[in-house]
Coordinates of C-alpha atoms and ligand atoms in Angstrom, one line a residue:
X12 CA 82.0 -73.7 -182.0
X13 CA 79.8 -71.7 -184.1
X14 CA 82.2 -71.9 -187.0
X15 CA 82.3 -76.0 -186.7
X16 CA 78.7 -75.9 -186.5
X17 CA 78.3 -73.5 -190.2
X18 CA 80.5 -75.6 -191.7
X19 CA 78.6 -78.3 -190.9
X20 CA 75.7 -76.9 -192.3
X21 CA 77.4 -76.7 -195.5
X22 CA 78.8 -80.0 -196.0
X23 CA 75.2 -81.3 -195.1
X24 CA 73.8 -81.8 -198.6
X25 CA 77.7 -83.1 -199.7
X26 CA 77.3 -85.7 -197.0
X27 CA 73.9 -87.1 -197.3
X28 CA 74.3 -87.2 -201.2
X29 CA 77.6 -89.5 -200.4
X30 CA 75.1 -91.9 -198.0
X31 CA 72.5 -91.7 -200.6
X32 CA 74.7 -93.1 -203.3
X33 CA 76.5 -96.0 -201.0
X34 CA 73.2 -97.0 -200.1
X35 CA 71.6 -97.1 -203.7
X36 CA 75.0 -98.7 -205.3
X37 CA 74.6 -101.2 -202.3
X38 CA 78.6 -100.7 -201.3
X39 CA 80.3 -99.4 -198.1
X40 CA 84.1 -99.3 -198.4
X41 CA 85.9 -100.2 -195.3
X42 CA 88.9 -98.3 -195.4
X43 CA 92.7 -99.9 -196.4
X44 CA 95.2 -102.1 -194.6
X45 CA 98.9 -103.2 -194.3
X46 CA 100.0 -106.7 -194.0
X47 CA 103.4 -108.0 -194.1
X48 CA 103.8 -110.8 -196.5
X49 CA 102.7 -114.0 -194.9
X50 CA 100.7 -112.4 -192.1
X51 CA 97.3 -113.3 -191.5
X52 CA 94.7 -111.2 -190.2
X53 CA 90.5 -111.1 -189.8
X54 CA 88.0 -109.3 -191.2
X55 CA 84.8 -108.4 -190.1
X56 CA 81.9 -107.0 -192.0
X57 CA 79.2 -105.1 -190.6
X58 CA 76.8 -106.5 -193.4
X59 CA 73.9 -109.0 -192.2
X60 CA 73.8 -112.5 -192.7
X61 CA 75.8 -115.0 -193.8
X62 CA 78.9 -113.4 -195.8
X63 CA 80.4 -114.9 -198.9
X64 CA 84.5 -113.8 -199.4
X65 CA 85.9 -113.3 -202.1
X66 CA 89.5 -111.5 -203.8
X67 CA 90.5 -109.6 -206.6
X68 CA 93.9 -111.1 -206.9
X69 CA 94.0 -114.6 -204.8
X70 CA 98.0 -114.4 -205.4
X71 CA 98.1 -111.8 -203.3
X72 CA 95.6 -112.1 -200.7
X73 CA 93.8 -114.8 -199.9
X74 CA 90.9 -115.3 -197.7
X75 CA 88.5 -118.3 -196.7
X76 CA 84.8 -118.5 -195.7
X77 CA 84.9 -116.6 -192.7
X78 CA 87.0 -113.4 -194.0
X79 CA 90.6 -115.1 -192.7
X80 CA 93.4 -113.7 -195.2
X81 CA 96.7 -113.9 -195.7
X82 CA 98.8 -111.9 -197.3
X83 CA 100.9 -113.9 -199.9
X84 CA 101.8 -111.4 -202.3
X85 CA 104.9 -113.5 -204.1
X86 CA 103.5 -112.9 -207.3
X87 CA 105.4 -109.8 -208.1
X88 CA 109.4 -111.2 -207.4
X89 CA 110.7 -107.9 -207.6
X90 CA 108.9 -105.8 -205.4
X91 CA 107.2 -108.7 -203.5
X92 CA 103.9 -106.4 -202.8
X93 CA 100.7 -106.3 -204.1
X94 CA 97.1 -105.2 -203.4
X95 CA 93.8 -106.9 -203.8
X96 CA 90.4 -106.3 -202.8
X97 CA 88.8 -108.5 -200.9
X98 CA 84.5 -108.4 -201.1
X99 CA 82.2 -109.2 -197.8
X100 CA 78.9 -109.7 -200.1
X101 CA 75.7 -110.8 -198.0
X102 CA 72.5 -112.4 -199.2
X103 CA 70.7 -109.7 -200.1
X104 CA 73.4 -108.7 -202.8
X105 CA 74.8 -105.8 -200.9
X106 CA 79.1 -105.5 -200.7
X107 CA 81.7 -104.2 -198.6
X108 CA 85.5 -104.3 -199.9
X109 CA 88.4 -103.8 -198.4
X110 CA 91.7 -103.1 -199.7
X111 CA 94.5 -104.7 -198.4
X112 CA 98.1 -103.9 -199.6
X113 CA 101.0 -106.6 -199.2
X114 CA 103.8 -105.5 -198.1
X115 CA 107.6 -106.9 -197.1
X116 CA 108.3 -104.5 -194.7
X117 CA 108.4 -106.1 -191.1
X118 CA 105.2 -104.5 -188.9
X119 CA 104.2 -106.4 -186.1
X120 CA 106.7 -106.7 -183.3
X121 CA 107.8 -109.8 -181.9
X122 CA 107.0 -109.0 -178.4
X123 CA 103.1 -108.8 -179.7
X124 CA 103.4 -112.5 -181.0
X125 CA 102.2 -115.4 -179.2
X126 CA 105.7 -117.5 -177.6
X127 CA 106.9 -119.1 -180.6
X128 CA 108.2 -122.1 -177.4
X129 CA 104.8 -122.7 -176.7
X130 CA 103.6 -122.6 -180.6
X131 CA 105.8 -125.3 -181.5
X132 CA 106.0 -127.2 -177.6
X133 CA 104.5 -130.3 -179.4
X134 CA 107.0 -130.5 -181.3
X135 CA 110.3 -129.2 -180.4
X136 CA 110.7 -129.2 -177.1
X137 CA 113.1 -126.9 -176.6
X138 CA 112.8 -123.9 -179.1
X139 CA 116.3 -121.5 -178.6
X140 CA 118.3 -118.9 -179.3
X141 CA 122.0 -117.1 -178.7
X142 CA 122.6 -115.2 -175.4
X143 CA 125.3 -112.5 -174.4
X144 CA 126.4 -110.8 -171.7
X145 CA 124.4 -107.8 -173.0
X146 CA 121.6 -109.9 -172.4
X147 CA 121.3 -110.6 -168.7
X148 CA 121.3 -108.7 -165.6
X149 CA 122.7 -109.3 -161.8
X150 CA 119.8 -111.9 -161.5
X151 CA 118.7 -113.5 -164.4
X152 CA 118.2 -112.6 -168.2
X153 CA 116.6 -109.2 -168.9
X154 CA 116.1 -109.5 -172.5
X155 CA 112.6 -109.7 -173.1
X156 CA 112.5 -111.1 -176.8
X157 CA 114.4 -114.3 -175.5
X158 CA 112.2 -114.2 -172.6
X159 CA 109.7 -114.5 -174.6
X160 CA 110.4 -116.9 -177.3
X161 CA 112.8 -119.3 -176.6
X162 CA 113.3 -121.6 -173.4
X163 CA 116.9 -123.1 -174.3
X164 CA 120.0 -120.7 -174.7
X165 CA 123.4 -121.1 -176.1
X166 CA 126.7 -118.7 -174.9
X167 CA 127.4 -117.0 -178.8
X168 CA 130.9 -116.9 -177.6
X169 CA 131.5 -116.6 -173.9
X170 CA 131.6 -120.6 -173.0
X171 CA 134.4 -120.9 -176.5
X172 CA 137.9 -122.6 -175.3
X173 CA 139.7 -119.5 -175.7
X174 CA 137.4 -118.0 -173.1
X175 CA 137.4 -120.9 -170.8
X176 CA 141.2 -121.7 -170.5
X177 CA 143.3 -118.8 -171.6
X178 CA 146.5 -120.9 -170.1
X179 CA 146.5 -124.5 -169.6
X180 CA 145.7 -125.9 -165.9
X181 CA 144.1 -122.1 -165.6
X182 CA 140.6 -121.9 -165.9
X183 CA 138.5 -118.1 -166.2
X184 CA 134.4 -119.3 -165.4
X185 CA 133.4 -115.9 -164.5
X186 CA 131.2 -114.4 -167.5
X187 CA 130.5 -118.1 -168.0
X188 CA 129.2 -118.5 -164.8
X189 CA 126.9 -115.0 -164.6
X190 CA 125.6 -116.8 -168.7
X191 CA 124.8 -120.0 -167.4
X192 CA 123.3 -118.9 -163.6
X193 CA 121.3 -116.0 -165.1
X194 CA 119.9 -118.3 -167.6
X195 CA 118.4 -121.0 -165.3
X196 CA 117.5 -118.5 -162.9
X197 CA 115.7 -117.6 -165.2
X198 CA 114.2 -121.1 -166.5
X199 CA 115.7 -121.9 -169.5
X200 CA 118.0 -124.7 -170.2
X201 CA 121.0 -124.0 -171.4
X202 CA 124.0 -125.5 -173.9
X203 CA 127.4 -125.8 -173.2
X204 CA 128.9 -124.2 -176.5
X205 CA 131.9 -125.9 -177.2
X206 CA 134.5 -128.2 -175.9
X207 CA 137.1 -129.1 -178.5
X208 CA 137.0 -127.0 -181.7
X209 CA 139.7 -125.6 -184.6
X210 CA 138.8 -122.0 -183.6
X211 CA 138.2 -119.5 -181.1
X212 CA 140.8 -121.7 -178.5
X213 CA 143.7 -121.0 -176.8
X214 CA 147.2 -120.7 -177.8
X215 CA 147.8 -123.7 -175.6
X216 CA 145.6 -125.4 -177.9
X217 CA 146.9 -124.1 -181.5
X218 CA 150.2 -124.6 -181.0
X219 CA 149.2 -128.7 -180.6
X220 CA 149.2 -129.1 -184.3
X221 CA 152.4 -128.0 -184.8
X222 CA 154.7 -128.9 -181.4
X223 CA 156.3 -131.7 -180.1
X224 CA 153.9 -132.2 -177.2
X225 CA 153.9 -136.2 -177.6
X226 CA 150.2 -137.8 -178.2
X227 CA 150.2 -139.1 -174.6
X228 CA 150.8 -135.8 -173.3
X229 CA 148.2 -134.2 -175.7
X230 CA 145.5 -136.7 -174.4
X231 CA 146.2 -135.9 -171.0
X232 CA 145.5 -132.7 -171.4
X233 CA 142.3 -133.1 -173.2
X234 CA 141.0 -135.0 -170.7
X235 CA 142.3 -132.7 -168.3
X236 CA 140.6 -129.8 -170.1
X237 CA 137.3 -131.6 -170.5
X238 CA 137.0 -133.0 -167.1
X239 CA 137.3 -129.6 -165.6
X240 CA 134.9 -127.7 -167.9
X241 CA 132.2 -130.2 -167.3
X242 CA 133.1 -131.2 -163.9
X243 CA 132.8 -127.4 -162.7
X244 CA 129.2 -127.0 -165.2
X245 CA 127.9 -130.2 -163.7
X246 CA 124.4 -130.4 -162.8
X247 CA 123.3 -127.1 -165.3
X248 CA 124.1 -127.9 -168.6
X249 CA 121.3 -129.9 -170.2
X250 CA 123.7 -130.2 -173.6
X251 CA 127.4 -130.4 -174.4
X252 CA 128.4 -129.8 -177.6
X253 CA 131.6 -131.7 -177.2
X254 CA 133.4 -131.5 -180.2
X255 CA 132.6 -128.8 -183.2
X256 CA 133.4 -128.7 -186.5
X257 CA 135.8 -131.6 -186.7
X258 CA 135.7 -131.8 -190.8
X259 CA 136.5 -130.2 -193.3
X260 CA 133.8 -128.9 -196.2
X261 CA 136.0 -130.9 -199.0
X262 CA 138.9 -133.1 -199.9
X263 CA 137.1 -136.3 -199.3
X264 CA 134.3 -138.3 -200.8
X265 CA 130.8 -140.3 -199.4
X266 CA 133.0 -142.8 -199.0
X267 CA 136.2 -141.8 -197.4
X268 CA 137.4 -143.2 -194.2
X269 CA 136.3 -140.4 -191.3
X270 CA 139.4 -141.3 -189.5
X271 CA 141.3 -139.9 -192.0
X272 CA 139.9 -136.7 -193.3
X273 CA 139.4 -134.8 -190.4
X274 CA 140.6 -130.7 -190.2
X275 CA 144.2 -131.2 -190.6
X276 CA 145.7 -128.4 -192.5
X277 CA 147.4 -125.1 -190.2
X278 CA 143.9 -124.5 -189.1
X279 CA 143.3 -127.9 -188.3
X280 CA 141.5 -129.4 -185.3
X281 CA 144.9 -129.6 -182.7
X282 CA 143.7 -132.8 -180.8
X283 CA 143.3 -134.4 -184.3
X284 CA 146.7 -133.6 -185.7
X285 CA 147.9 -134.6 -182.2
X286 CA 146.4 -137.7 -180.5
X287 CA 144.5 -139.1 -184.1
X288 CA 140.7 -139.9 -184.4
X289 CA 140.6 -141.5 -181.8
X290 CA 140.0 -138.0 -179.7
X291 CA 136.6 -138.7 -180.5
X292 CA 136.1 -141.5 -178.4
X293 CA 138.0 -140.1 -175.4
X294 CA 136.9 -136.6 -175.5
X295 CA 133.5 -137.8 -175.6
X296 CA 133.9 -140.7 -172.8
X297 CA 135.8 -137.9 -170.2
X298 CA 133.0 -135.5 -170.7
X299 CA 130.3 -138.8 -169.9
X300 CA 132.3 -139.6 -166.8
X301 CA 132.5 -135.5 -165.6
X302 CA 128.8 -135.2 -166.0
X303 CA 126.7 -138.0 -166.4
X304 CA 123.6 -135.9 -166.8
X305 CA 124.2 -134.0 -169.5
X306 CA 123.2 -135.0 -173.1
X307 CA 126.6 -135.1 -175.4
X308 CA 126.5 -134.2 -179.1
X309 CA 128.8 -133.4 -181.8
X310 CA 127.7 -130.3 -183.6
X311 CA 128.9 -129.3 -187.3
X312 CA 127.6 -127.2 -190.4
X313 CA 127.2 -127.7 -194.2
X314 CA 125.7 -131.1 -193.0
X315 CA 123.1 -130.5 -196.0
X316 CA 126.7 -132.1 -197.8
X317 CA 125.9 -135.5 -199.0
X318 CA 129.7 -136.7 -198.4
X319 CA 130.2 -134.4 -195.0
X320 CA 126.9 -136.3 -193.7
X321 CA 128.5 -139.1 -194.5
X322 CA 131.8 -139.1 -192.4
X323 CA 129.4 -137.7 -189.1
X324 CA 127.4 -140.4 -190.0
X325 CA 130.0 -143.0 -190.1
X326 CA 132.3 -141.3 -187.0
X327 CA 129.0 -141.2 -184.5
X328 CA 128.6 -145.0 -186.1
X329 CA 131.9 -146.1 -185.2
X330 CA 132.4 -144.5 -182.3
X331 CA 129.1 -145.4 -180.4
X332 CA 129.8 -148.9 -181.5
X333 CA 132.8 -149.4 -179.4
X334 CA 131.8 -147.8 -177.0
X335 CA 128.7 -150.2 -176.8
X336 CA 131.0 -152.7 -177.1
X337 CA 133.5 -151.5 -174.1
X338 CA 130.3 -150.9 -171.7
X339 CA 127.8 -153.8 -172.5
X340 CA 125.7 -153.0 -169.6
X341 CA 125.3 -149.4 -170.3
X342 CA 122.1 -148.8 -172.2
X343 CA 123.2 -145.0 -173.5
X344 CA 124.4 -143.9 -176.6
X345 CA 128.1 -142.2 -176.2
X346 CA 127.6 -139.5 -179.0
X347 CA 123.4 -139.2 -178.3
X348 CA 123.0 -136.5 -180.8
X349 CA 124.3 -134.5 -183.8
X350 CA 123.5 -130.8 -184.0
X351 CA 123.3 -129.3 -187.5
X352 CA 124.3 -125.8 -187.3
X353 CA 122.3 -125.0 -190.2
X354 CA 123.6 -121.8 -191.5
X355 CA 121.9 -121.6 -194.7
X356 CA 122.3 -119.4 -197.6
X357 CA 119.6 -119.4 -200.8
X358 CA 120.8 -122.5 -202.5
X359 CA 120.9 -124.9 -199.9
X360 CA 118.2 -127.4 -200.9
X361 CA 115.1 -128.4 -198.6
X362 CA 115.6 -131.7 -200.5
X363 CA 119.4 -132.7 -199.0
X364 CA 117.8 -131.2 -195.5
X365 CA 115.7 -134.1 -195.5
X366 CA 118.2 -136.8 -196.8
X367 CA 120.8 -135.8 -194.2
X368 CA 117.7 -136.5 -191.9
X369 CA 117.0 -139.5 -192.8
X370 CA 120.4 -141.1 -193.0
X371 CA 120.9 -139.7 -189.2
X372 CA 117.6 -141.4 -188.2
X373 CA 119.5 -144.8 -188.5
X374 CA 121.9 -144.0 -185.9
X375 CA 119.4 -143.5 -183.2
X376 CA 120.6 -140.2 -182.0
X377 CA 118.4 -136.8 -181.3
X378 CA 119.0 -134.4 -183.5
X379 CA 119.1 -130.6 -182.9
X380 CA 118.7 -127.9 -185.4
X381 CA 121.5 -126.0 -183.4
X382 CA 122.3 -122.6 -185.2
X383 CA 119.7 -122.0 -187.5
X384 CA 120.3 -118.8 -190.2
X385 CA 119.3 -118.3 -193.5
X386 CA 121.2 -115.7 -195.6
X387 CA 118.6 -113.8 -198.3
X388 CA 121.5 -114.2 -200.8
X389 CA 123.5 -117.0 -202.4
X390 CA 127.1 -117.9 -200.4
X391 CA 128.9 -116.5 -203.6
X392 CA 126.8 -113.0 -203.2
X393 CA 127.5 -112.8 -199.3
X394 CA 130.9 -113.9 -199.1
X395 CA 133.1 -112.1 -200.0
X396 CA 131.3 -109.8 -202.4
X397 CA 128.5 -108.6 -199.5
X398 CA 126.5 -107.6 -201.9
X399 CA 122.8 -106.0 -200.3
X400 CA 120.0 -108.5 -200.8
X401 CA 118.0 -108.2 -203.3
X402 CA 114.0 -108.2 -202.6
X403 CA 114.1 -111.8 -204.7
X404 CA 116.7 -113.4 -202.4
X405 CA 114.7 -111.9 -199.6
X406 CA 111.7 -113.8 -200.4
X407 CA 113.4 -117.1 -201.6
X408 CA 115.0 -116.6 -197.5
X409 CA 111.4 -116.5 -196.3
X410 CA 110.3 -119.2 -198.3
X411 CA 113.1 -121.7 -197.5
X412 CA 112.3 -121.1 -193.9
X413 CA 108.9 -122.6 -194.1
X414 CA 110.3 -125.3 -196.4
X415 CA 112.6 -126.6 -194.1
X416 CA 110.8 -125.9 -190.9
X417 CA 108.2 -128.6 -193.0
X418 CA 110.9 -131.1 -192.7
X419 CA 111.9 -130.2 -189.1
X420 CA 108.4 -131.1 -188.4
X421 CA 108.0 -134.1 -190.3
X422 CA 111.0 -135.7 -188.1
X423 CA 110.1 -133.7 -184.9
X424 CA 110.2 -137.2 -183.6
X425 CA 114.1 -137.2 -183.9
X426 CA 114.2 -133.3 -183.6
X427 CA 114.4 -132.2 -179.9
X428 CA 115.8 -128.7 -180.6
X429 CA 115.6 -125.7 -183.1
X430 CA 117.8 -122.9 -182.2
X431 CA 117.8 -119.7 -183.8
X432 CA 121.6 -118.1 -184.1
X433 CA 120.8 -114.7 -183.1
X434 CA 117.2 -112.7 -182.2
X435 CA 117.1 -110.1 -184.7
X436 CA 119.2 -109.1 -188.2
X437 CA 120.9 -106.3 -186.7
X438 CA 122.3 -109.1 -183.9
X439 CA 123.3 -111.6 -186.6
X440 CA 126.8 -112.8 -187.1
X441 CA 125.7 -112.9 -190.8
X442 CA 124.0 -109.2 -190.3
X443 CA 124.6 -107.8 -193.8
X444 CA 123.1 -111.1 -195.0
X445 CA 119.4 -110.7 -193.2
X446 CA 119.7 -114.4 -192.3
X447 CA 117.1 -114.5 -189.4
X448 CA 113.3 -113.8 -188.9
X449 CA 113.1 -111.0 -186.8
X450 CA 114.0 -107.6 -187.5
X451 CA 115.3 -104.0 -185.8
X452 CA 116.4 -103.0 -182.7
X453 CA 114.7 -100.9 -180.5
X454 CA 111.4 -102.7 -181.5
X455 CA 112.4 -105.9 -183.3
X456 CA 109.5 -107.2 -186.1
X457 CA 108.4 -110.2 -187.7
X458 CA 109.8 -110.2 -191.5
X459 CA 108.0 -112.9 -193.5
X460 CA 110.1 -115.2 -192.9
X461 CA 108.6 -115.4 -189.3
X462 CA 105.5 -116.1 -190.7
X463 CA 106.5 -118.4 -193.1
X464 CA 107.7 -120.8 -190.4
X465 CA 104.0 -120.2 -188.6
X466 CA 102.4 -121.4 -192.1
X467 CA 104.8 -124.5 -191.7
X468 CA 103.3 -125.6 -188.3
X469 CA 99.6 -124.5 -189.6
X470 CA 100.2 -127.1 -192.6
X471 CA 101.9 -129.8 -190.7
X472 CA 99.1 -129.4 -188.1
X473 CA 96.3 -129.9 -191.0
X474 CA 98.3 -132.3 -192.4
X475 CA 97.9 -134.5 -189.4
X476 CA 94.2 -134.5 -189.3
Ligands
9MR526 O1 128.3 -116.0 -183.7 C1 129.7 -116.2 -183.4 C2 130.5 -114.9 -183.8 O2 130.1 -113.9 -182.9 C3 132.0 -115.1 -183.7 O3 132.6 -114.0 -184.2 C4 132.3 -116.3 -184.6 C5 133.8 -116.6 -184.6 O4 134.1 -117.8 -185.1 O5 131.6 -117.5 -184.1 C6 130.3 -117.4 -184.3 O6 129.6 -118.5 -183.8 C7 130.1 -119.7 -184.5 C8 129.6 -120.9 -183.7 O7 130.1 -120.8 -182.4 C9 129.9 -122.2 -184.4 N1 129.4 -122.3 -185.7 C10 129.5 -121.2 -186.6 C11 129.8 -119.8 -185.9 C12 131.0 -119.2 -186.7 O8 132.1 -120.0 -186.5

């Protein structure tokens, strides 16, 4: 004790010489801070009066009249960090700076964020994500982060055809069943993820495209298939996703007949190759009948594709058209939305985002952002050269997400759904390709992506008043 006290004897003189030249300069420094790029964060100055703000570097950190900033930091592409000082100066001419440094390292963790569901409930309804059986419990869903955030949920793999019906006739509901239960036990909604797809099915299913199973045959056991998925779900699947991927990415043009370019090659959707386009009406009108209450949509990706918009366009067209035309007094839609999966990479343009959208509006249908993902690479760098993002793609990612989270939110009136395809990077399908917002592990953090999608909804908000 006596020591501590002698020493601070000595440092006396040192100390009051520091206060004596803050004072007489007229500056107090108040000490350094982190933000991740995007964030935004208050200060507050212990000066008297009114304060005026101002930066050293407005590129990198901005801030407003009453000592709001946000860390944009873009300037530098290749690092993406920065630093600038911001000044508190009063009336009477003294200052206070602080130093803030930009960074793109994820710090705040998403647990710690306000419910991005109830951030964007005037929007988009329901705001989702991916769920596994890692992700529930024996009585509902025990991951927090989903808990959190999101209020729909889609099975990543466990409601697929191959898990469904390993045999024909034989159905295996069980990790289905713990999903789906868990999940509204828990209050979400949930989507049924998918009926009639070109992957991830059954053998029973594959082998359609090349046997001699006769068309009749084949549609009788799509309806069968159908009618005993959603029969069995009925009542607790708000969505169905009832066919997936049905065309190709090429080999056709904008204007192509649909009911001719559908998968067809070894790969090819079997039910197709099989029974002809005109699955789509049937597949769609059995899943109607075996559960009127759920909302049906066909979901696809690389719908940012001019000519791919096209032929969804011109299928949901057709198809709801007869079926309007077979059931005059029904006042439905048969195919009442089209998801767009939505799995992004660095060149796909905000611009054909919004065209898509706006040729879909003329159909009537909702529309649901269904599997949302954006690499921080090009499609060339991630597949199949998996090259490690660079800090540039990294920041176009983040920057992309807020441009097309603007035109989500200018058609939120057609936009009932965003759903995020997995929580956190390390999760992703795409992992290697940091496609999402979030990320981590143990502790899963906001990247700036996260906050690029809040500045979104802050500028659509103020752009409405
Ligand atoms: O995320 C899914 C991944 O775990 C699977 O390995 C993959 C297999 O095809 O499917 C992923 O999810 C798909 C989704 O169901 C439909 N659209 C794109 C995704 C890849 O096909």
């Amino acid at each position: 004790m006596k020591k501590l006290q002698f020493r601070f004897l000595v440092l006396l003189p040192f100390l009051l010489t520091m206060l004596v030249f803050c004072v007489s300069t007229g500056t107090q420094k108040s000490g350094q801070r982190t933000l991740t790029i995007g964030a935004m964060d208050k200060l507050a100055s212990t000066l008297p009066g009114n304060i005026t703000w101002t930066s050293s570097d407005e590129d990198i950190v901005s801030v407003n009249e009453e000592g709001y900033i946000t860390a944009a930091g873009f300037t530098d592409f290749q690092s993406g960090t920065g630093s600038a000082v911001i000044t508190a100066t009063a009336e009477n001419g003294r200052t206070q700076s602080f130093t803030i440094n930009t960074t793109m390292t994820a710090l705040v963790d998403m647990l710690e964020l306000p419910p991005m569901k109830d951030q964007f409930k005037d929007y988009f309804p329901l705001f989702g994500n991916i769920v596994n059986p890692r992700d529930i419990g024996s009585s509902g869903v025990t991951n927090e982060r989903l808990l959190r955030h999101y209020n729909v949920l889609t099975a990543e793999n466990d409601m697929k055809p191959d898990k469904l019906s390993p045999s024909r006739g034989s159905y295996n509901f069980s990790t289905a069943d713990r999903l789906v239960n868990a999940a509204i036990e828990s209050g979400f909604q949930v989507i049924g993820h998918t009926l009639l797809w070109h992957s991830q099915i059954p053998q029973w299913q594959a082998s359609l495209r090349t046997n001699d199973t006769s068309p009749e045959l084949a549609l009788q056991y799509m309806k069968d298939f159908i009618t005993s998925v959603v029969s069995h779900f009925r009542g607790r699947i708000h969505t169905w996703d009832v066919i997936n991927e049905a065309f190709p990415d090429g080999g056709y043009t904008a204007s192509s007949n649909w009911r001719e370019v559908m998968r067809q090659d070894r790969n090819g959707n079997p039910w197709y190759m099989k029974i002809g386009a005109d699955f789509v009406y049937e597949a769609f009108l059995a899943a109607r009948l075996a559960d009127p209450g759920a909302i049906l949509y066909y979901n696809d990706f690389n719908l940012d594709q001019r000519a791919k918009a096209r032929m969804v366009h011109d299928m949901v067209r057709d198809v709801n058209a007869r079926y309007r035309q077979t059931h005059p007094a029904e006042t439905r839609l048969l195919i009442e939305g089209i998801g767009m999966q939505s799995h992004h990479n660095t060149n796909v343009s905000p611009a054909n985002v919004r065209n898509t959208l706006s040729l879909f509006r003329e159909l009537g249908v909702r529309i649901s952002i269904s599997e949302l993902d954006v690499l921080s690479q090009t499609w060339g760098q991630y597949s199949p050269r998996r090259e490690t993002p660079a800090i540039s793609g990294k920041i176009q990612a983040a920057n992309l997400y807020g441009q097309y989270f603007r035109i989500f939110l200018e058609n939120a009136d057609i936009i009932e759904r965003v759903t995020f395809w997995g929580i956190y990077d390390e999760h992703s399908w795409r992992r290697t390709g940091l496609p999402l917002i979030f990320e981590g592990g143990a502790v899963s953090r906001a990247k700036p992506a996260y906050y690029k999608v809040i500045e979104a909804l802050e500028q659509h908000r103020q752009s409405l008043n």
